[in-house]
Coordinates of N, CA, C and O in Angstrom, one line a residue:
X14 N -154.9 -63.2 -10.9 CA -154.9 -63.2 -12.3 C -154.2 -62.0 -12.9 O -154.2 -60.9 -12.3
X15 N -153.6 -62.2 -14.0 CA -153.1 -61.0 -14.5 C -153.4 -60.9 -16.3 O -153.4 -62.0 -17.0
X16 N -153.5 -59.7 -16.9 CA -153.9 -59.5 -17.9 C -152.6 -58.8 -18.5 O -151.7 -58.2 -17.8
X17 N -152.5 -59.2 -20.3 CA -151.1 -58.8 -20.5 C -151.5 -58.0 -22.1 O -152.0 -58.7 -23.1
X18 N -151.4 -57.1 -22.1 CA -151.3 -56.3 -23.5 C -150.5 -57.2 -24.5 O -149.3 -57.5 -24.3
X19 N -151.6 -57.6 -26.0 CA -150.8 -58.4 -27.4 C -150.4 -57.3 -28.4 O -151.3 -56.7 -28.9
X20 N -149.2 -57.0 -28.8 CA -149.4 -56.7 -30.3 C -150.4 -55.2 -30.2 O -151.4 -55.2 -30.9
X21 N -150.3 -54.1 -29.4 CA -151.1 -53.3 -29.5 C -150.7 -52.1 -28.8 O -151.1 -51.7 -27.6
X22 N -149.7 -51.4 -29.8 CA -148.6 -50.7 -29.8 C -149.3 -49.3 -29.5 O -149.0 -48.6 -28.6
X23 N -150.4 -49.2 -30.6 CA -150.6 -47.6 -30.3 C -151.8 -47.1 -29.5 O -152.4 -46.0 -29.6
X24 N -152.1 -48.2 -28.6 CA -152.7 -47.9 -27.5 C -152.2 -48.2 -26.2 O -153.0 -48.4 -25.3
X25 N -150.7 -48.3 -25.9 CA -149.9 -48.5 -24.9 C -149.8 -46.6 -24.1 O -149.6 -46.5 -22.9
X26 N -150.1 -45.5 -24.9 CA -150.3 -44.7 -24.1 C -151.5 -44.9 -22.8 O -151.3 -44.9 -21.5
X27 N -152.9 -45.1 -23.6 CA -154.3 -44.9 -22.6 C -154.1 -46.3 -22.1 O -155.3 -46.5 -22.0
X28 N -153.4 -47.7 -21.6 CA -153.8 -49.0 -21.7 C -152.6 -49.2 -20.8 O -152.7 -50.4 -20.4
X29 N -151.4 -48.6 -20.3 CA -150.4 -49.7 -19.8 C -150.6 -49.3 -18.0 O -150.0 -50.0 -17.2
X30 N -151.3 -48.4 -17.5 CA -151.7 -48.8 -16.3 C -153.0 -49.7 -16.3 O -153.3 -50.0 -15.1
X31 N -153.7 -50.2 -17.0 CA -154.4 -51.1 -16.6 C -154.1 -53.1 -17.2 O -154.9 -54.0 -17.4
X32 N -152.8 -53.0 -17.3 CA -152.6 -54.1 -17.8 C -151.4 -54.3 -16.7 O -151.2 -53.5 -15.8
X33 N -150.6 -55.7 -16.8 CA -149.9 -56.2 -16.1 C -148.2 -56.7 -16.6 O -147.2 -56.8 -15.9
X34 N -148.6 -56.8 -17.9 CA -147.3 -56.6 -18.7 C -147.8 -56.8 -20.5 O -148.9 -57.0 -20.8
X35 N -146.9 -56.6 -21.2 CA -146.9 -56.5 -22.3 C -146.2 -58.1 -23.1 O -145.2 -58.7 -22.7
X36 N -147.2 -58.5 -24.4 CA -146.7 -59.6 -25.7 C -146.4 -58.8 -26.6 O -147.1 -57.8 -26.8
X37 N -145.1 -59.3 -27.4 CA -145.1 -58.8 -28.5 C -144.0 -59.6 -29.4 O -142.9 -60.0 -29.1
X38 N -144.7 -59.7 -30.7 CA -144.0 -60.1 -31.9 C -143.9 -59.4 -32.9 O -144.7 -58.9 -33.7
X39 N -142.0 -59.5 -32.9 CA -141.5 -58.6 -34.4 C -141.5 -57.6 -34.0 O -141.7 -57.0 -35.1
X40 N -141.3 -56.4 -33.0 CA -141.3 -55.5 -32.6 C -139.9 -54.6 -33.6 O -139.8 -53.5 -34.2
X41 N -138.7 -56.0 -33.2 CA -137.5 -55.5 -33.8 C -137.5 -55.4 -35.4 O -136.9 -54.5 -36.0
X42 N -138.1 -56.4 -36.1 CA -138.0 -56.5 -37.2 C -138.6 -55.7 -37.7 O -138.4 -55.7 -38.9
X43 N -139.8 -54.4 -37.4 CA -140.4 -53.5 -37.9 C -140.1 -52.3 -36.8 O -141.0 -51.5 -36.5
X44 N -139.0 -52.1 -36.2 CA -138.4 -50.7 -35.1 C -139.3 -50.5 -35.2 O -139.7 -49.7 -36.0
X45 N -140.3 -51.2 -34.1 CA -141.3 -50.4 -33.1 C -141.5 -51.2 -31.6 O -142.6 -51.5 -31.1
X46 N -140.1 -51.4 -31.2 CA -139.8 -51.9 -29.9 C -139.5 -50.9 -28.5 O -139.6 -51.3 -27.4
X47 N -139.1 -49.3 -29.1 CA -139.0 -48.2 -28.3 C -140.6 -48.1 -27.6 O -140.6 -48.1 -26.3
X48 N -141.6 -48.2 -28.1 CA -143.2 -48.3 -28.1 C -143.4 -48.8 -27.1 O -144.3 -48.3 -26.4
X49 N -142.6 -50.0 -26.5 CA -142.7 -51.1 -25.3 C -142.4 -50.3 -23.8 O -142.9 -50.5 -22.7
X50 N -141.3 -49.3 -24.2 CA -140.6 -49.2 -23.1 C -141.4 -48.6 -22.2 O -140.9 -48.6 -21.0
X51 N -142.2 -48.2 -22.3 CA -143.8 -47.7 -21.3 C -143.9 -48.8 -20.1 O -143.7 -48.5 -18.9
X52 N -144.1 -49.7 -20.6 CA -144.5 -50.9 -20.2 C -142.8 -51.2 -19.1 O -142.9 -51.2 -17.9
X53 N -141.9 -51.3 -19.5 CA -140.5 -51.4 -18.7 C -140.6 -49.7 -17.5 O -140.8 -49.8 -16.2
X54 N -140.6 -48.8 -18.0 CA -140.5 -47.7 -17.8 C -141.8 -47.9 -16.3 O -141.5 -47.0 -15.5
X55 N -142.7 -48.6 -16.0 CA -143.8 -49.1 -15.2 C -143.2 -50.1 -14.5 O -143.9 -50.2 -13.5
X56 N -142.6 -50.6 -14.4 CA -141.9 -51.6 -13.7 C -142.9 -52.8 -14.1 O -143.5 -53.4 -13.3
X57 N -143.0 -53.2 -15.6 CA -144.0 -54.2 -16.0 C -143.2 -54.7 -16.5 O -142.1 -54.1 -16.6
X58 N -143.4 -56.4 -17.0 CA -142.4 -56.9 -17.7 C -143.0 -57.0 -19.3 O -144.2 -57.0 -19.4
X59 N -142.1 -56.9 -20.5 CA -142.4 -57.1 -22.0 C -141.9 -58.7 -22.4 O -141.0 -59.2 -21.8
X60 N -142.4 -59.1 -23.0 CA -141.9 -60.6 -23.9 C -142.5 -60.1 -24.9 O -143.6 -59.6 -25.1
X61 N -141.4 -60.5 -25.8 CA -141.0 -60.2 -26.3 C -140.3 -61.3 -27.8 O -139.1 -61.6 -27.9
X62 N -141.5 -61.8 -28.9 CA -140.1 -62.7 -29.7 C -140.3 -62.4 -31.1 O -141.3 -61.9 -31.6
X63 N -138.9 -62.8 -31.8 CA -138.7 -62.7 -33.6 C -138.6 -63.9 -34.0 O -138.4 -64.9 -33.4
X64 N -138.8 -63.8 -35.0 CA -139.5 -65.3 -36.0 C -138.1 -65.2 -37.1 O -137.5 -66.2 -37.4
X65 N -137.9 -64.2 -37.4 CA -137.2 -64.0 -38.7 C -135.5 -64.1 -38.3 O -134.7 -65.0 -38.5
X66 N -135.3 -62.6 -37.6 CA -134.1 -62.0 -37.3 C -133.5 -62.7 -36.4 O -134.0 -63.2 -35.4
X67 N -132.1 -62.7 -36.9 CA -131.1 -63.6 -36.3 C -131.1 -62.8 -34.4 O -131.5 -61.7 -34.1
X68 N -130.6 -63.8 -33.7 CA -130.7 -62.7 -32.2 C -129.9 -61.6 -32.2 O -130.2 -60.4 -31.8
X69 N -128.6 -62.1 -32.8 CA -127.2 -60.9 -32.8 C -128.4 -59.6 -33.5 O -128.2 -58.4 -33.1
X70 N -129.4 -59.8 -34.4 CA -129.4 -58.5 -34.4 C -130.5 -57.2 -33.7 O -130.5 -56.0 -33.9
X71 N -131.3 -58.2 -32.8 CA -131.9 -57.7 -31.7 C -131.9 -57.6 -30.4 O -132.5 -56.8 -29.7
X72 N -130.9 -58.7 -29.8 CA -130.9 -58.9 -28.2 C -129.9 -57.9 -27.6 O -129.7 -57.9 -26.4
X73 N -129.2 -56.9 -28.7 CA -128.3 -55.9 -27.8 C -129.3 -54.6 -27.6 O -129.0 -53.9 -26.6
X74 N -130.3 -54.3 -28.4 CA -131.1 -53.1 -28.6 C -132.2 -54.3 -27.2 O -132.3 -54.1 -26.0
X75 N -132.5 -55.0 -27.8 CA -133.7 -55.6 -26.3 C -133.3 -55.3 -25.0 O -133.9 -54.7 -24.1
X76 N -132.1 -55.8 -25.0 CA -131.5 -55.6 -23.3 C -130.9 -54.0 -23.0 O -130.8 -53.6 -21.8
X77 N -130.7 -53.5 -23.9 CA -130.7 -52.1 -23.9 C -132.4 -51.7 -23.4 O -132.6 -50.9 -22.5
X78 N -133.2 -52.1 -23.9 CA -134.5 -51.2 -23.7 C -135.0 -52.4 -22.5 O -136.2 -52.1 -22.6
X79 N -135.0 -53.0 -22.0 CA -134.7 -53.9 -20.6 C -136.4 -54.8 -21.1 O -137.3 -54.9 -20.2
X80 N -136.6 -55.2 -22.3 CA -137.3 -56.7 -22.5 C -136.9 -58.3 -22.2 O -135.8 -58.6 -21.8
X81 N -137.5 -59.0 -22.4 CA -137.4 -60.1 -22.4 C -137.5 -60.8 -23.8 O -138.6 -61.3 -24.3
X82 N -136.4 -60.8 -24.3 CA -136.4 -61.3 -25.5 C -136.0 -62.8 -26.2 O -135.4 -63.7 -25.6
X83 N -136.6 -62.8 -27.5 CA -136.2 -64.3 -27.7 C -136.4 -64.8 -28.9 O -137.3 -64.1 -29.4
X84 N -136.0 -65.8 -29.9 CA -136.3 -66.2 -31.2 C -137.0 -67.4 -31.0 O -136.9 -68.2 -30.0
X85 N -137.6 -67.4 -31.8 CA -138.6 -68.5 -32.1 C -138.8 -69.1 -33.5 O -138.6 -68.3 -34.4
X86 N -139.2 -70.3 -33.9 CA -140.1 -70.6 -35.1 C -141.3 -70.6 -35.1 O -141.9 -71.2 -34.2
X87 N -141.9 -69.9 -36.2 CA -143.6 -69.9 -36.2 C -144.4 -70.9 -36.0 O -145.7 -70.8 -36.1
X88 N -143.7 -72.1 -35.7 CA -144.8 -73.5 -35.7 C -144.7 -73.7 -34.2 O -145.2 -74.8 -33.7
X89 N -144.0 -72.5 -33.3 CA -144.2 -72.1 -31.6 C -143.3 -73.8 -31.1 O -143.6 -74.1 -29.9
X90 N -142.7 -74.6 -31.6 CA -142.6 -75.8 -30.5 C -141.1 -75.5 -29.9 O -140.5 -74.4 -29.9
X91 N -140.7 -76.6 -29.4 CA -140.1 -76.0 -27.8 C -138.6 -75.4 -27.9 O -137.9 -75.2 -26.9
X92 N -138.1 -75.2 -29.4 CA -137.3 -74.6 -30.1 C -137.2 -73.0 -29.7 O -138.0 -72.2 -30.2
X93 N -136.3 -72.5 -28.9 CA -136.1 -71.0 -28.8 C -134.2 -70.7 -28.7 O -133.3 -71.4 -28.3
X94 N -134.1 -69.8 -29.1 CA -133.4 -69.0 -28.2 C -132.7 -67.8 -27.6 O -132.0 -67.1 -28.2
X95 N -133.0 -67.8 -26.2 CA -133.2 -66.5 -25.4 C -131.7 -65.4 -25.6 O -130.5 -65.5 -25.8
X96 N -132.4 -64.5 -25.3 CA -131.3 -63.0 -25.5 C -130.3 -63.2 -24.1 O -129.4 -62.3 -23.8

């Protein structure tokens, strides 16, 4: 089993050795995706998706900070696409 940190940015200092990787949404659309890199910096993996922002203007900064990124629509169905 593995357990994965949601959306809970400012407890990634005391929290990312005891988890197994990191979720997160909108990270880019409010620059607070540097926050993740704990979690990369661990050899953990991040997923990472945007709802809003076009990919061009997050998947160069994502793959720079070495997430797994991806766009989505808020109604989640099988509609993506990856960085």
């Amino acid at each position: 089993m593995a357990v994965g940190l949601k959306n809970d940015l400012d407890q990634i200092p005391q929290l990312v050795d005891d988890f197994d990787f990191a979720v997160n949404e909108q990270c880019a659309q409010y620059d607070e995706c540097e926050a993740l890199t704990r979690f990369v910096d661990a050899g953990k993996a991040v997923f990472h998706v945007e709802y809003e922002l076009p990919t061009e203007r997050f998947c160069p900064r994502s793959r720079e900070l070495g997430l797994s990124s991806m766009r989505k629509e808020y109604d989640l169905g099988a509609w993506r696409r990856a960085c």
